[in-house]
Coordinates of N, CA and C in Angstrom, one line a residue:
X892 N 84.5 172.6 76.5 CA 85.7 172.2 75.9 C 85.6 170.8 75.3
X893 N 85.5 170.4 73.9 CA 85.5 169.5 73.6 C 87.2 168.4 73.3
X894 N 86.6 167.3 73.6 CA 87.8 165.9 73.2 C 88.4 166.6 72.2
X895 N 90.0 165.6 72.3 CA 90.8 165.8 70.8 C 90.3 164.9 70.2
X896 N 90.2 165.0 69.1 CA 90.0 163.8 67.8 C 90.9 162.9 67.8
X897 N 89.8 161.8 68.2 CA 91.1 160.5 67.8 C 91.0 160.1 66.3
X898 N 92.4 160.3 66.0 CA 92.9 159.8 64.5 C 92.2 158.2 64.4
X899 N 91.9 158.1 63.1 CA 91.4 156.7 62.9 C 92.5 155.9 62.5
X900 N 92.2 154.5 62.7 CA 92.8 153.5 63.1 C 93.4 153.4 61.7
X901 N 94.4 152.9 62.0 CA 95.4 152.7 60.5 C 95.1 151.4 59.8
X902 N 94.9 151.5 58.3 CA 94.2 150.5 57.6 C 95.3 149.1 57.8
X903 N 94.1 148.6 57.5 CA 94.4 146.6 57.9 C 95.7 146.5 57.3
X904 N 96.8 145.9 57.3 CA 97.6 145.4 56.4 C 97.4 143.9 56.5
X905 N 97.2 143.4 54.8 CA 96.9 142.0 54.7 C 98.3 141.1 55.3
X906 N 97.6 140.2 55.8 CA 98.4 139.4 56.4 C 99.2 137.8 55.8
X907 N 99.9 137.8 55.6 CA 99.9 136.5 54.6 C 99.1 135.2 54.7
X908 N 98.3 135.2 56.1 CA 97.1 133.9 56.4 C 95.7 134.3 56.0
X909 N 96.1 135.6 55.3 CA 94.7 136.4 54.4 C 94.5 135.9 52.8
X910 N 95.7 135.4 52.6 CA 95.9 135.0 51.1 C 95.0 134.7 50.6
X911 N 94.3 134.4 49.5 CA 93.7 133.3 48.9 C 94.3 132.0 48.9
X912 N 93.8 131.0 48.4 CA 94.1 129.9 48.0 C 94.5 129.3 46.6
X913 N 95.3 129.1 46.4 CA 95.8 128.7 45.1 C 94.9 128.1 44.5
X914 N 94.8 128.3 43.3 CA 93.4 127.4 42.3 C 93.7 125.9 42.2
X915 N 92.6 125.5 42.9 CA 92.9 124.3 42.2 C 91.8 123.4 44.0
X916 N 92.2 124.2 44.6 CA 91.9 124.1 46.8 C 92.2 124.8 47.5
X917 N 92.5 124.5 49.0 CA 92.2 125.4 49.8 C 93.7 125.9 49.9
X918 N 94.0 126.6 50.6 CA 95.2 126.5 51.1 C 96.1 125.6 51.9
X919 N 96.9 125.5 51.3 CA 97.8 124.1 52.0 C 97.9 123.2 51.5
X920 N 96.9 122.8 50.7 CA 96.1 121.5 49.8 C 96.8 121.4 48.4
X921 N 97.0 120.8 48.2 CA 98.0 120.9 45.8 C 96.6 120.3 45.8
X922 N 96.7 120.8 44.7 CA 95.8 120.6 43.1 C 96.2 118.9 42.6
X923 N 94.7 118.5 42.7 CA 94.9 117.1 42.0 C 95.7 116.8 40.4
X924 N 96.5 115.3 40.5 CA 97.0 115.9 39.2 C 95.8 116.1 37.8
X925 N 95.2 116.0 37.9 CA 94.0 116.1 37.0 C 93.8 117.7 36.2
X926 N 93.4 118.4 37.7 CA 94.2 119.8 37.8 C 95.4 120.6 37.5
X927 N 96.1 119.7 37.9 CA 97.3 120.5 37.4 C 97.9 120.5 36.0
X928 N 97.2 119.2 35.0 CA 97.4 119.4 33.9 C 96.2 120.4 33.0
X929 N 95.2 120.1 33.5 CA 94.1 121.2 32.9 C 93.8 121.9 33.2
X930 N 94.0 121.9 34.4 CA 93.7 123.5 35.1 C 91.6 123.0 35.8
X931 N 91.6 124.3 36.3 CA 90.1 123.8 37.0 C 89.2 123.9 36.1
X932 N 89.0 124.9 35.3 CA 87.4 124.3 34.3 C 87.9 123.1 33.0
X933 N 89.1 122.1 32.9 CA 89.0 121.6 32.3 C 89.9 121.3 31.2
X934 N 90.1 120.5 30.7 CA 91.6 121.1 29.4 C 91.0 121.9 27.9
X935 N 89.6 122.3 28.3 CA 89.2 122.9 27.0 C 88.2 122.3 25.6
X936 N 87.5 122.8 25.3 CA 86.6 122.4 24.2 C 87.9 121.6 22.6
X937 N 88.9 122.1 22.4 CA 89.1 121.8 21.8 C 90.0 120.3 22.2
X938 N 90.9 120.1 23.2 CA 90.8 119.3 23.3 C 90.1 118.4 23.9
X939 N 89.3 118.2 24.6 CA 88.4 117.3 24.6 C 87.8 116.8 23.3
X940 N 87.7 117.9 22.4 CA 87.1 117.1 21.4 C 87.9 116.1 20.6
X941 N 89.3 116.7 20.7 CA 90.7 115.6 20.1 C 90.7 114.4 21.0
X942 N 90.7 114.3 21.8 CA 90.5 113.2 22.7 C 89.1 112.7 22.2
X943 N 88.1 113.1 22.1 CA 86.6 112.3 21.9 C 86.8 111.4 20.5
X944 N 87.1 112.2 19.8 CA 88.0 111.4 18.1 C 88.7 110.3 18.5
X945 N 89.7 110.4 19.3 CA 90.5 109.3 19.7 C 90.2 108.3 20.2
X946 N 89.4 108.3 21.3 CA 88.4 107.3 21.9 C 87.3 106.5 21.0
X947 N 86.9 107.8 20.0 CA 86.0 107.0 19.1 C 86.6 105.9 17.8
X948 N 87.5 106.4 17.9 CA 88.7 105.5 16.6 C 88.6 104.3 17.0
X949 N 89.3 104.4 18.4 CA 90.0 103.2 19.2 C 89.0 102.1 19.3
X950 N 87.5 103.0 20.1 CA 86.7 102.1 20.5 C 86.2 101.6 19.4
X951 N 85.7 102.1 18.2 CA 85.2 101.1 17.4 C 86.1 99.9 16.2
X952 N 87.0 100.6 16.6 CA 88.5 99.3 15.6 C 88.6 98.0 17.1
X953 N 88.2 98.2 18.0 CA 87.9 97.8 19.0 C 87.5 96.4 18.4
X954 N 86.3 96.6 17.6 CA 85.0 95.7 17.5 C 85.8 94.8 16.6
X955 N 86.4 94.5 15.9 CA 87.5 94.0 15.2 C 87.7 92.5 16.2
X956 N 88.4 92.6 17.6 CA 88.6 91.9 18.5 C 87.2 91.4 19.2
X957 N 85.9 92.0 19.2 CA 84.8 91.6 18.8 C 84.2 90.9 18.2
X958 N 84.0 91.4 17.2 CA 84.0 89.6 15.6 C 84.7 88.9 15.9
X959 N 86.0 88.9 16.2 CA 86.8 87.7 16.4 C 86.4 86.7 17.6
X960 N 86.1 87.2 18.6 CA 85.5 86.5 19.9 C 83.9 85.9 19.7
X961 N 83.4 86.5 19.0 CA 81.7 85.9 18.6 C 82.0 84.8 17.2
X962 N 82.9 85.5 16.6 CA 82.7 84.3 15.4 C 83.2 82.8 16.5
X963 N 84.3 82.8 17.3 CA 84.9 81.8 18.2 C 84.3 81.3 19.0
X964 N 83.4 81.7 19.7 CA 82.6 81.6 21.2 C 80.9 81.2 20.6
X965 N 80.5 82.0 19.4 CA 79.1 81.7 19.3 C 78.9 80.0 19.3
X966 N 78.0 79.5 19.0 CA 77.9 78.1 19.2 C 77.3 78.2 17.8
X967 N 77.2 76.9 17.1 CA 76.4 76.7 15.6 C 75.5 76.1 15.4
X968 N 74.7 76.5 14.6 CA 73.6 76.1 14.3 C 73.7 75.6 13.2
X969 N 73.1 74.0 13.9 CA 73.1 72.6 13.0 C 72.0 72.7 12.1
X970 N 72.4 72.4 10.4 CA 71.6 72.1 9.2 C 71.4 71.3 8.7
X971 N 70.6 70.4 8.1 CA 70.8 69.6 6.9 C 69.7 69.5 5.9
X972 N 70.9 68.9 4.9 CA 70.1 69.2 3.5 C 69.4 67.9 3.2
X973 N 68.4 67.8 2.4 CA 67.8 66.9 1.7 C 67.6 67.3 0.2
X974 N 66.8 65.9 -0.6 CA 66.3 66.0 -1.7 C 64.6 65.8 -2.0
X975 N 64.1 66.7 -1.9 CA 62.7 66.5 -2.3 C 62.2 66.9 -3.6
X976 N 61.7 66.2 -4.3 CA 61.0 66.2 -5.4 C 62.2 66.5 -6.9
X977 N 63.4 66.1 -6.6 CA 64.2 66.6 -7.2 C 65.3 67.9 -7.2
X978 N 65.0 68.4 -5.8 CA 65.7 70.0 -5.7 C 65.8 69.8 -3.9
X979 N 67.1 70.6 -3.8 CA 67.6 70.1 -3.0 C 67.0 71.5 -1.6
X980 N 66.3 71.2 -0.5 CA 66.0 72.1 1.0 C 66.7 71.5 1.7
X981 N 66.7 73.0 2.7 CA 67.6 72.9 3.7 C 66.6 73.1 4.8
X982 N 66.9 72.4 6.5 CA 66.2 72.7 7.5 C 66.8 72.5 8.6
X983 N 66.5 72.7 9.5 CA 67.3 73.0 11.1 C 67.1 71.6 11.7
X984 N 68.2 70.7 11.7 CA 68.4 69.6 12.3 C 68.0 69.2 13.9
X985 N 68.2 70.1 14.5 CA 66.8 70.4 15.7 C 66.4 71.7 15.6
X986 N 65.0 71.4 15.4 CA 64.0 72.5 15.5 C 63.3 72.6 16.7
X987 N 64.3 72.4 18.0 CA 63.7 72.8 19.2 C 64.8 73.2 19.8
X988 N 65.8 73.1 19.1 CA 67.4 74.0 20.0 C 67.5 75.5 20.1
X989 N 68.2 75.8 20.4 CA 68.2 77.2 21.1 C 69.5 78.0 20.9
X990 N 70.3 77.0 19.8 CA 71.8 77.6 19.7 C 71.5 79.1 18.8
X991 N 70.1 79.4 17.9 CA 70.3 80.8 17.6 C 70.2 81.6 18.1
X992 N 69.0 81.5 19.9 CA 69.2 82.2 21.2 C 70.5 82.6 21.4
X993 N 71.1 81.8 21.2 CA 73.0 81.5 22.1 C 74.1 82.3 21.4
X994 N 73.8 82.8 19.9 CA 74.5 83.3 18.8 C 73.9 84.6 19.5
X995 N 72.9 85.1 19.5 CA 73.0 86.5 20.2 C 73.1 86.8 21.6
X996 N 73.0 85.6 22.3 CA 73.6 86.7 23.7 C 74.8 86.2 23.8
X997 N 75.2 85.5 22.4 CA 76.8 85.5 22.8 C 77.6 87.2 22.2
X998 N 77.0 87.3 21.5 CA 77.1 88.9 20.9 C 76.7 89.8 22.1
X999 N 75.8 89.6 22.6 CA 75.4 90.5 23.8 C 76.4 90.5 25.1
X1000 N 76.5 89.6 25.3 CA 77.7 89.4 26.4 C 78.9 89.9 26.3
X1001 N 79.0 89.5 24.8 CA 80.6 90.2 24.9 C 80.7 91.7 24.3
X1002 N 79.4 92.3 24.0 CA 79.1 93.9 23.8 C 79.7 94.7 25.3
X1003 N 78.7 93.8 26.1 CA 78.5 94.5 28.1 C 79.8 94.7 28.4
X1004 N 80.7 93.9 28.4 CA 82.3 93.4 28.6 C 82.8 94.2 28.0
X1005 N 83.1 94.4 26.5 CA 83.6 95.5 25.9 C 83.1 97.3 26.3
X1006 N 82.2 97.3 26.4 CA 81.9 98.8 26.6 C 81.6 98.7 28.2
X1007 N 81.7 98.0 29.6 CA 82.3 98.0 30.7 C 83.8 98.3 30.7
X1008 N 84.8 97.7 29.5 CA 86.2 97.7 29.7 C 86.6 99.0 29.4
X1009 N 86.0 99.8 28.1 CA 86.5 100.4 27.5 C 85.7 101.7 28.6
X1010 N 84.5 101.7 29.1 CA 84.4 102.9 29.9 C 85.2 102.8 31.4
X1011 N 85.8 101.7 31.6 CA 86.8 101.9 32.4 C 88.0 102.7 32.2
X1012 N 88.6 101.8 31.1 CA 89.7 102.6 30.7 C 89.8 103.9 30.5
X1013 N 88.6 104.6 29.4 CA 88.4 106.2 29.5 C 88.3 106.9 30.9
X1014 N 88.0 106.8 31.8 CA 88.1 107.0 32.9 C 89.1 106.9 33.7
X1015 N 89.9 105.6 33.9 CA 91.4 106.0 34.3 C 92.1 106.7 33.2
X1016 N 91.9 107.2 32.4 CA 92.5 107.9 31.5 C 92.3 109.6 31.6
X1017 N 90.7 109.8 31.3 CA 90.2 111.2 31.9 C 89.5 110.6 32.8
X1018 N 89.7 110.9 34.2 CA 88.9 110.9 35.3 C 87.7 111.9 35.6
X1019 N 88.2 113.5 34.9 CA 87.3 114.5 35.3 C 85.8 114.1 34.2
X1020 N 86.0 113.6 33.1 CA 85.1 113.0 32.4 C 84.7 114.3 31.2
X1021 N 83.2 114.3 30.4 CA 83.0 115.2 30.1 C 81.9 114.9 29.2
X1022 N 81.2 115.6 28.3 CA 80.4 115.4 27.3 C 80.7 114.7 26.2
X1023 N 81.8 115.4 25.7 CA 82.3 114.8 24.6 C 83.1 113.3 24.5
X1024 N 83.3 113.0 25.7 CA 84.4 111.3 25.6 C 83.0 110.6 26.3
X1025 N 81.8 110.8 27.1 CA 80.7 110.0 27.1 C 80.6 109.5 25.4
X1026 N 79.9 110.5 25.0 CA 79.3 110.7 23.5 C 80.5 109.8 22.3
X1027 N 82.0 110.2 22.7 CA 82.2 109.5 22.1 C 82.6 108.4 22.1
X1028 N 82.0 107.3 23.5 CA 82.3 106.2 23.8 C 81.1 105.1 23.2
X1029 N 79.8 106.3 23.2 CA 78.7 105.8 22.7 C 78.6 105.2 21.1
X1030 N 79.6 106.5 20.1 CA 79.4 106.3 19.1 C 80.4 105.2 19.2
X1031 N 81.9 105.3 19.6 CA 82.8 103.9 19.1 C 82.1 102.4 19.6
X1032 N 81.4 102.6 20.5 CA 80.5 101.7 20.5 C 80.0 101.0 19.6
X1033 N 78.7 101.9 19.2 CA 78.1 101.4 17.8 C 78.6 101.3 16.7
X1034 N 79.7 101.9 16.4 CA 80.7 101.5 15.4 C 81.4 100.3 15.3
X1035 N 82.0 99.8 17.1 CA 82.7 98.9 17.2 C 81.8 97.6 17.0
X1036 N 80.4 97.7 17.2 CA 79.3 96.4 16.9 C 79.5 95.9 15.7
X1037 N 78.7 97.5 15.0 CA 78.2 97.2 13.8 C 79.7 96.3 12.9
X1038 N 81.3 96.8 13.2 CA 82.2 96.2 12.9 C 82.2 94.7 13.2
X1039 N 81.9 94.9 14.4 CA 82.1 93.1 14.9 C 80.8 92.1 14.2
X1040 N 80.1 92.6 14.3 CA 78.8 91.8 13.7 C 78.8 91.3 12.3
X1041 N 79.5 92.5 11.3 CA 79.7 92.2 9.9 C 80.7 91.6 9.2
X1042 N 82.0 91.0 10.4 CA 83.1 90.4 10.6 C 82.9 89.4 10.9
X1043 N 82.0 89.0 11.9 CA 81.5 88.2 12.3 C 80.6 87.1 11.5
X1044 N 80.2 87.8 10.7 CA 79.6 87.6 9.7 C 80.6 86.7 8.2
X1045 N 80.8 87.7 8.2 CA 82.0 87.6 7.1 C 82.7 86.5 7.1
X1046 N 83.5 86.4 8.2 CA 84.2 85.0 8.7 C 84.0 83.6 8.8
X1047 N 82.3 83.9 9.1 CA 81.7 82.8 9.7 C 81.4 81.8 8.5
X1048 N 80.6 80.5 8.2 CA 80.0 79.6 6.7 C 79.3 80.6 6.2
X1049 N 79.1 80.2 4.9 CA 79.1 80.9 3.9 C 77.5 81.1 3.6
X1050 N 76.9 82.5 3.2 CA 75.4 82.2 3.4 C 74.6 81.6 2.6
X1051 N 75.4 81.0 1.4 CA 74.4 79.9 0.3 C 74.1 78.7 0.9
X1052 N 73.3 78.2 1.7 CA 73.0 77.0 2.2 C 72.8 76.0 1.2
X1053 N 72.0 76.3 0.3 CA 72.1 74.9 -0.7 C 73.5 74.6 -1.3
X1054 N 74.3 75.6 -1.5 CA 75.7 75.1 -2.0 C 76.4 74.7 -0.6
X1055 N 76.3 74.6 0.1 CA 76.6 74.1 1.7 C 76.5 72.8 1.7
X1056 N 74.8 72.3 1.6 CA 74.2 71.5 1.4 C 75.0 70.5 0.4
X1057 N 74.8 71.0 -0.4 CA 75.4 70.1 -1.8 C 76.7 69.8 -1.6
X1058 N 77.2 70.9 -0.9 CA 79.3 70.3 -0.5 C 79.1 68.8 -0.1
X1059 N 77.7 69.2 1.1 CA 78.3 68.4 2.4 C 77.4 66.9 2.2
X1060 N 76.6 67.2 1.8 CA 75.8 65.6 1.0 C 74.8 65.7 2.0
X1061 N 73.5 64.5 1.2 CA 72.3 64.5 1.6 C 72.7 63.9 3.4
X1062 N 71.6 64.4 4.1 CA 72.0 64.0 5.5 C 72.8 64.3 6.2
X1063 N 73.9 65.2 5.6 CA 74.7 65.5 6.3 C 74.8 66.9 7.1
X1064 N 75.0 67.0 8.3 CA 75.0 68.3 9.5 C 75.9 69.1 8.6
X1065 N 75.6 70.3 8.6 CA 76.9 71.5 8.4 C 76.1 72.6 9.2
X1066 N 77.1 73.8 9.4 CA 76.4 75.0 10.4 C 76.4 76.1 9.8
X1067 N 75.2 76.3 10.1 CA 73.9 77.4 9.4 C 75.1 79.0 9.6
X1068 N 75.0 80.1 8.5 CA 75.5 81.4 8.5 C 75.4 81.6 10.0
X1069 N 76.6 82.3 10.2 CA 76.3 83.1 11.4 C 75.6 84.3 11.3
X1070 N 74.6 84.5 12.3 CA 73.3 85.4 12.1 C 73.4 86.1 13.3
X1071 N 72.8 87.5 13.2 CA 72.4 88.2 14.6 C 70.9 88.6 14.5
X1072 N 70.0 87.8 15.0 CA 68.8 88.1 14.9 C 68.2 89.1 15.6
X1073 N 69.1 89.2 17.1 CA 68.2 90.6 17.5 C 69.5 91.6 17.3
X1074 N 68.6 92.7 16.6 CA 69.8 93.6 16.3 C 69.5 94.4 17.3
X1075 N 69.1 94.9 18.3 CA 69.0 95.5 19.7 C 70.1 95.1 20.0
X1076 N 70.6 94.1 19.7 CA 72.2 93.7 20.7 C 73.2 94.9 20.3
X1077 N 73.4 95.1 19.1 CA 74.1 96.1 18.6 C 74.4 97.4 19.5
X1078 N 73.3 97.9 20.7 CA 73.4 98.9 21.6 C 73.9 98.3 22.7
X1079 N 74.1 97.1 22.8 CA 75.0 96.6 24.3 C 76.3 97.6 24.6
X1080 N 76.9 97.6 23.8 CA 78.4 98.0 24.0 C 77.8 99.4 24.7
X1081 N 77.6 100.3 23.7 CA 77.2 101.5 24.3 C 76.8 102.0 25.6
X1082 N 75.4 101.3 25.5 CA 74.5 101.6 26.6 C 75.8 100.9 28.2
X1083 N 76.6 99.7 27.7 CA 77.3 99.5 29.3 C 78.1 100.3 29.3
X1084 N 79.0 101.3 28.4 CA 79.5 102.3 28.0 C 78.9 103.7 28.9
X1085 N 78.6 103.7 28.9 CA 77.5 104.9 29.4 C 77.2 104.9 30.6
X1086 N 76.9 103.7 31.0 CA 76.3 103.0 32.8 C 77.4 103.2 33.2
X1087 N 78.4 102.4 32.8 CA 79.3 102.6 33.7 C 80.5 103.1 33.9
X1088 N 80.1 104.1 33.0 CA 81.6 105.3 32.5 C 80.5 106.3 33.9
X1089 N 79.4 106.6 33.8 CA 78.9 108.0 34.8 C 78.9 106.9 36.1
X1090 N 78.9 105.7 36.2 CA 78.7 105.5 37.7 C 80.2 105.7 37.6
X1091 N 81.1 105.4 37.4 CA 82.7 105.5 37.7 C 82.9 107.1 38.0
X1092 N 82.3 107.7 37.4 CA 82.4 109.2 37.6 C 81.8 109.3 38.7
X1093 N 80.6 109.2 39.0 CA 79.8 109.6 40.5 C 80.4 109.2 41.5
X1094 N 80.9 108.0 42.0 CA 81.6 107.5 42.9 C 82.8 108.0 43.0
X1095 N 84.1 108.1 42.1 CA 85.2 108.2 41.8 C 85.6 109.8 41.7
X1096 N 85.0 110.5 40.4 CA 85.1 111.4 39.8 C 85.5 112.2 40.8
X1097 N 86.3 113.7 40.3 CA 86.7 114.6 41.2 C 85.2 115.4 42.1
X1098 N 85.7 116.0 42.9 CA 85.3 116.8 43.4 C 85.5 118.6 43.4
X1099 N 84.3 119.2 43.1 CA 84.2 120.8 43.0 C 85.1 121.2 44.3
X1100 N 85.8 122.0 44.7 CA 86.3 122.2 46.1 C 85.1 123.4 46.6
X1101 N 85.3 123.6 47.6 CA 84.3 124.3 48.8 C 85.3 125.9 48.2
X1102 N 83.8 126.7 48.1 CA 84.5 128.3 48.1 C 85.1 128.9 49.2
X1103 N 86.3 129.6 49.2 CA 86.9 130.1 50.1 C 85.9 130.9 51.6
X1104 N 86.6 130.6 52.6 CA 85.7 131.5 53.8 C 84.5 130.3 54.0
X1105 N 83.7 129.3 52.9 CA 82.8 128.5 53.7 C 83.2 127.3 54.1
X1106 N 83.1 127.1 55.4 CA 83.1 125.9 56.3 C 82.5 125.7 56.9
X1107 N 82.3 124.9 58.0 CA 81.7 123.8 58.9 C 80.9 125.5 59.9
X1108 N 79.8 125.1 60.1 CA 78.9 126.5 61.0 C 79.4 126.0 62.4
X1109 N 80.3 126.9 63.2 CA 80.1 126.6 64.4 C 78.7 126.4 65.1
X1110 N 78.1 125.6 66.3 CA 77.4 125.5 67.1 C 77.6 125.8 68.2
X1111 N 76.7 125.7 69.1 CA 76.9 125.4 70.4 C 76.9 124.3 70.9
X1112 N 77.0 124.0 72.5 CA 76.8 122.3 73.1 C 75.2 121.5 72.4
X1113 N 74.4 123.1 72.6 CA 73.0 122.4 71.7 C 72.5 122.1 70.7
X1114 N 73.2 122.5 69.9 CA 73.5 122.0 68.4 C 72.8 123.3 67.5
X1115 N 72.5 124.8 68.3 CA 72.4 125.9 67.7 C 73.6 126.4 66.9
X1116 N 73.7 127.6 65.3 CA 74.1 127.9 65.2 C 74.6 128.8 66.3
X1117 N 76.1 129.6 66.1 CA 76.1 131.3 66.7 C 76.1 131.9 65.9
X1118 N 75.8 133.0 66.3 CA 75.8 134.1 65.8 C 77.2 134.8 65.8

């Protein structure tokens, strides 16, 4: 005589501590606001790229306030004119000073500053970061140089030195064009742009959340998994 058949067990009913977790974290947890405005993969190719335009505008109209601080801050370089043989040269009143040194890392200094400031700001602005607002921090960069340099320029004495010369009379000091001799400086803004827009991100930047179900491995007292 065989057993009665035991009926099988009645299927699971999900429990509401079965849920998933709302996108964004775990359960329990809200969505950073970062998240909540763009959701988890991001606000999208197209705007990011509206935003990367925007940042690129900004940052290089930027350079504007640039030239203005280098043509002010650079130091000048002392000239004077003479008369030899009837026609009038010009030469560097010390030819062992260093103020044309001083004219580019006065440009250089206030590149690091500017694209330090401005990759801050993009960052408390977009935190999650991305391809496109790196890239286009890089370009308003070099836009915002090559602006400041040619303003700088612009603003500064005027580049006919013998007509300088001749204003200012024989013997007399006046200060040489403003010049950028190393044009490597031109990549300052950028390159601190870049440094320190990803270190702001690596330290700062959000965090991927942990997939559902994985956590911490239980052990034992001996520091084995269980099974």
């Amino acid at each position: 005589m065989t057993a009665p058949l035991t009926p099988p067990p009645p299927p699971h009913e999900p429990s509401p501590h079965d849920a998933w977790p709302p996108p964004g974290g775990h359960a329990g947890v809200a969505a950073a606001p970062h998240d909540v405005a763009y959701g988890q993969d991001g606000p999208g190719m197209k705007t990011e790229l509206r935003e990367a335009a925007l940042i690129t505008v900004v940052t290089a109209v930027a350079g504007v306030l640039l030239g203005l601080l280098w043509k002010w801050l650079a130091p000048s370089v002392p000239l004077v004119g003479d008369v030899v043989n009837g026609g009038w040269v010009v030469y560097l009143k010390d030819s062992e000073g260093e103020q044309a040194i001083g004219v580019d890392g006065t440009f250089s200094l206030l590149a690091l500053v500017f694209g330090a400031v401005s990759a801050g700001a993009v960052f408390l602005w977009r935190r999650r970061g991305g391809v496109p607002l790196v890239v286009a921090l890089m370009v308003g960069g070099l836009l915002g140089s090559l602006l400041a340099w040619r303003l700088g320029v612009w603003l500064g004495p005027g580049s006919d030195v013998i007509a300088q010369a001749k204003a200012a009379g024989k013997g007399v000091t006046f200060s040489a064009p403003l010049k950028l001799g190393a044009k490597g400086a031109l990549l300052a803004w950028s390159l601190a742009a870049l440094l320190v827009h990803l270190g702001l991100t690596a330290l700062f930047g959000p965090r991927d959340a942990e997939p559902y179900g994985q956590g911490p491995v239980p052990k034992d007292s001996y520091g084995a998994p269980l099974e």
